[in-house]
Amino acid sequence: MRLVNFMLGKGLGGLEQVAIDYHKILTLQGHETYTVLRTGTKVKPQQPAQDRYLFTCLPFIPLLANRLLDKLIDRIQPDAVLLHGNRPLKHLGRSNSVSYKRIFVAHNYRTKAGVHKMDGVIAVSLPVKDHIVDFGYPEHQIHVVNNMTDMTKVERPLMDEQCPSIGMLTRLHPIKGVDIFLHALHLLKQEGQNFNAQIAGDGPKASHFIKLANQLGLQDHVHFPGWVDQKADFFKTIDILAMPSRSEAFPVLVVEALSAGIPLIISDLKGPCSVLTKDKEA
């Protein structure tokens, strides 16, 4: 099949990375896949740009943006398009009838009304599927496909139990619970527990969280290394991974951490817990 894979975000996060992973997986499956990214996106494909990655400067005016994307699709003549997130849904979900199939990839619980014009929906987890059904979309047109990722074994040193290294690898946004993590570290410090912590990633609240860490007296305990390209290298530096998110649909990071053998501390949310099973006593 000839496919167009749309990701029109400009940030650094799970949705953006998953869209890139889709390109790789679909290409390996033999599909002629074109992935459309916004000019200036922070997520960089691993393959060279000529490997069917297309960059577009999306105009601010919706009508012009719609025309630009329509022309791009007309040039490729795809059998189907995949829309990652609500931004491409806004532009390509406006018409009632098109010559190609439209498939919306639901990464979270913030679905918009344009989903009702889609020919199918891919939900990244069962809780997200339930949300789309509650939104009024036909259940038989929804397929659950968990986010995909490379699973590489990581050799790590034994944990220093006297001073463990605790890490977050995340988008620096309030929904990810970075403030919850910092307040928890503050409690550990008050109790006299030695630790080192890293909060890797980038986002709109980076300076806010750095300031909060300093206000809590954690400047000697918490390091902000910025965006990490090689997760395996980051995993080698931590003993425990924290994910105190306020909302998660299907966190790929949980799968990656488990494959690396890293213990997890996560929020009790349907998305992360759908990846895990409770240990049964013998």
XYZ file of N, CA and C in Angstrom, residues 79-175:
291
model
N -3.180 5.371 -0.808
C -4.339 4.531 -0.540
C -4.967 4.903 0.798
N -4.135 5.344 1.730
C -4.634 5.711 3.054
C -3.669 6.693 3.695
N -4.198 7.483 4.627
C -3.369 8.385 5.416
C -3.575 8.068 6.892
N -2.507 8.195 7.663
C -2.565 8.021 9.108
C -2.353 9.376 9.757
N -3.246 9.729 10.655
C -3.229 11.043 11.283
C -2.866 10.884 12.756
N -1.677 11.337 13.123
C -1.221 11.232 14.508
C -1.560 12.520 15.255
N -2.531 12.441 16.141
C -2.881 13.609 16.938
C -3.941 14.471 16.290
N -4.360 15.490 17.032
C -5.503 16.308 16.612
C -5.156 17.380 15.583
N -3.875 17.730 15.460
C -3.536 18.775 14.486
C -3.787 18.319 13.043
N -3.302 17.159 12.606
C -3.658 16.713 11.250
C -5.140 16.376 11.117
N -5.767 15.937 12.207
C -7.202 15.668 12.175
C -7.977 16.941 11.868
N -7.524 18.056 12.405
C -8.169 19.343 12.168
C -8.144 19.715 10.690
N -7.019 19.456 10.026
C -6.866 19.871 8.632
C -7.426 18.847 7.639
N -7.304 17.571 7.954
C -7.659 16.537 6.987
C -8.942 15.797 7.349
N -9.576 16.195 8.418
C -10.829 15.566 8.802
C -12.036 16.441 8.546
N -11.857 17.467 7.719
C -12.950 18.417 7.501
C -13.940 17.924 6.447
N -13.478 17.178 5.436
C -14.342 16.758 4.328
C -15.075 15.470 4.683
N -16.282 15.337 4.162
C -17.053 14.121 4.399
C -16.599 12.971 3.514
N -16.059 13.288 2.333
C -15.684 12.237 1.389
C -14.370 12.591 0.701
N -13.437 11.632 0.692
C -12.165 11.796 0.002
C -11.862 10.495 -0.729
N -10.862 10.511 -1.585
C -10.557 9.341 -2.415
C -9.704 8.305 -1.702
N -9.223 8.618 -0.508
C -8.346 7.716 0.232
C -8.964 7.445 1.605
N -8.492 6.404 2.255
C -8.962 6.069 3.597
C -8.211 6.909 4.625
N -8.949 7.359 5.626
C -8.338 8.144 6.697
C -8.390 7.347 8.002
N -7.223 7.199 8.618
C -7.111 6.436 9.858
C -6.520 7.345 10.933
N -7.281 7.542 11.978
C -6.836 8.392 13.077
C -6.138 7.539 14.126
N -4.912 7.933 14.509
C -4.176 7.237 15.562
C -4.389 8.020 16.851
N -5.177 7.451 17.758
C -5.538 8.123 19.007
C -4.475 7.832 20.061
N -3.683 8.850 20.387
C -2.587 8.698 21.330
C -2.974 9.058 22.761
N -4.116 9.719 22.939
C -4.473 10.202 24.267
C -5.993 10.329 24.381
N -6.429 11.047 25.406
C -7.861 11.162 25.677
C -8.412 12.526 25.254
N -7.733 13.194 24.331
C -8.163 14.534 23.910
C -8.702 14.512 22.470
N -9.571 13.580 22.187
C -10.096 13.395 20.836
C -11.063 14.512 20.457
N -11.003 14.949 19.194
C -11.887 15.997 18.678
C -12.978 15.402 17.789
N -13.958 16.253 17.480
C -15.143 15.789 16.749
C -14.823 15.251 15.364
N -13.714 15.676 14.752
C -13.367 15.213 13.410
C -13.162 13.716 13.310
N -13.024 13.051 14.453
C -12.810 11.595 14.436
C -14.001 10.874 13.813
N -15.187 11.464 13.854
C -16.384 10.807 13.333
C -16.359 10.683 11.804
N -15.463 11.422 11.132
C -15.343 11.324 9.678
C -14.266 10.331 9.258
N -13.602 9.727 10.225
C -12.520 8.795 9.922
C -13.073 7.435 9.494
N -12.315 6.763 8.625
C -12.694 5.416 8.184
C -12.296 4.351 9.201
N -11.398 4.692 10.091
C -10.974 3.771 11.127
C -10.146 4.498 12.160
N -10.013 3.883 13.326
C -9.230 4.465 14.418
C -8.300 3.404 14.976
N -7.049 3.795 15.199
C -6.098 2.974 15.935
C -5.965 3.591 17.322
N -6.329 2.841 18.346
C -6.180 3.296 19.731
C -4.920 2.660 20.309
N -4.112 3.461 20.996
C -2.829 2.942 21.474
C -2.975 2.057 22.702
N -4.165 2.018 23.301
C -4.399 1.139 24.447
C -5.890 0.895 24.579
N -6.251 -0.116 25.363
C -7.658 -0.424 25.588
C -8.392 0.722 26.281
N -7.790 1.398 27.283
C -8.471 2.551 27.880
C -8.753 3.659 26.865
N -7.850 3.867 25.908
C -8.092 4.885 24.879
C -9.233 4.437 23.967
N -9.286 3.141 23.641
C -10.404 2.626 22.844
C -11.729 2.886 23.554
N -11.781 2.608 24.843
C -13.015 2.829 25.600
C -13.416 4.300 25.558
N -12.430 5.178 25.610
C -12.714 6.615 25.525
C -13.310 6.981 24.170
N -12.758 6.425 23.082
C -13.266 6.723 21.745
C -14.694 6.184 21.585
N -14.965 5.019 22.142
C -16.326 4.461 22.100
C -17.289 5.377 22.862
N -16.881 5.839 24.024
C -17.722 6.762 24.797
C -17.944 8.065 24.047
N -17.003 8.409 23.165
C -17.110 9.629 22.359
C -18.119 9.455 21.224
N -18.590 8.218 21.026
C -19.632 7.959 20.038
C -19.151 7.356 18.739
N -17.874 6.909 18.685
C -17.362 6.314 17.458
C -17.657 4.813 17.482
N -18.016 4.214 16.330
C -18.367 2.786 16.293
C -17.224 1.891 16.777
N -17.524 1.027 17.724
C -16.493 0.192 18.328
C -15.854 -0.752 17.318
N -16.640 -1.247 16.353
C -16.097 -2.226 15.406
C -15.086 -1.608 14.440
N -14.991 -0.275 14.397
C -14.017 0.382 13.530
C -12.761 0.827 14.279
N -12.643 0.402 15.525
C -11.486 0.760 16.348
C -10.623 -0.484 16.573
N -9.334 -0.337 16.352
C -8.392 -1.426 16.594
C -7.338 -0.958 17.591
N -7.061 -1.774 18.583
C -6.037 -1.449 19.571
C -4.684 -1.950 19.072
N -3.767 -1.028 18.864
C -2.388 -1.356 18.472
C -1.470 -0.608 19.429
N -0.866 -1.337 20.338
C 0.042 -0.697 21.286
C 1.223 -0.075 20.561
N 1.725 1.019 21.103
C 2.871 1.680 20.506
C 4.052 0.736 20.421
N 4.809 0.852 19.341
C 5.928 -0.043 19.062
C 7.254 0.643 19.370
N 8.242 -0.145 19.725
C 9.547 0.429 20.013
C 10.617 -0.641 19.867
N 11.848 -0.208 19.658
C 12.982 -1.127 19.674
C 13.256 -1.536 21.115
N 13.494 -2.821 21.325
C 13.795 -3.328 22.663
C 15.222 -3.834 22.669
N 16.087 -3.096 23.333
C 17.498 -3.419 23.368
C 17.929 -3.701 24.799
N 18.612 -4.809 25.018
C 19.096 -5.129 26.350
C 20.169 -4.136 26.768
N 20.066 -3.653 28.005
C 21.000 -2.669 28.521
C 21.750 -3.274 29.701
N 23.063 -3.276 29.626
C 23.879 -3.746 30.738
C 24.111 -2.580 31.698
N 23.679 -2.764 32.944
C 23.789 -1.680 33.924
C 24.509 -2.184 35.172
N 25.220 -1.302 35.868
C 25.851 -1.702 37.130
C 24.794 -1.953 38.199
N 25.188 -2.680 39.261
C 24.269 -2.937 40.357
C 23.902 -1.631 41.062
N 22.700 -1.601 41.599
C 22.218 -0.412 42.279
C 23.031 -0.126 43.538
N 23.365 1.143 43.732
C 23.966 1.589 44.979
C 22.830 1.866 45.954
N 22.538 0.924 46.820
C 21.376 1.049 47.698
C 21.531 2.182 48.707
N 22.759 2.602 48.971
C 22.966 3.706 49.902
C 22.702 5.063 49.247
N 22.846 5.104 47.917
C 22.603 6.358 47.183
C 22.115 6.023 45.775
N 20.865 5.582 45.656
C 20.353 5.196 44.338
C 20.186 6.398 43.413
N 20.218 6.099 42.131
C 19.995 7.116 41.104
C 18.588 6.941 40.551
N 17.779 7.973 40.702
C 16.379 7.927 40.283
C 16.204 8.879 39.103
N 15.507 8.441 38.071
C 15.402 9.274 36.879
C 14.011 9.404 36.321
N 13.799 10.503 35.624
C 12.638 10.693 34.770
C 13.137 10.998 33.369
N 12.450 10.455 32.365
C 12.735 10.756 30.970
C 11.405 11.154 30.359
N 11.203 12.455 30.129
C 9.840 12.912 29.894
C 9.809 14.259 29.196
N 8.631 14.624 28.760
C 8.377 15.993 28.303
C 8.139 16.853 29.534
N 8.825 17.972 29.621
C 8.739 18.813 30.816
C 7.467 19.663 30.753
N 6.383 19.011 31.167
C 5.046 19.587 31.114
C 4.322 19.167 32.387
N 3.439 20.012 32.936
C 2.752 19.660 34.191
C 2.037 18.319 34.157
N 1.501 17.920 32.988
C 0.746 16.666 32.921
C 1.637 15.459 33.212
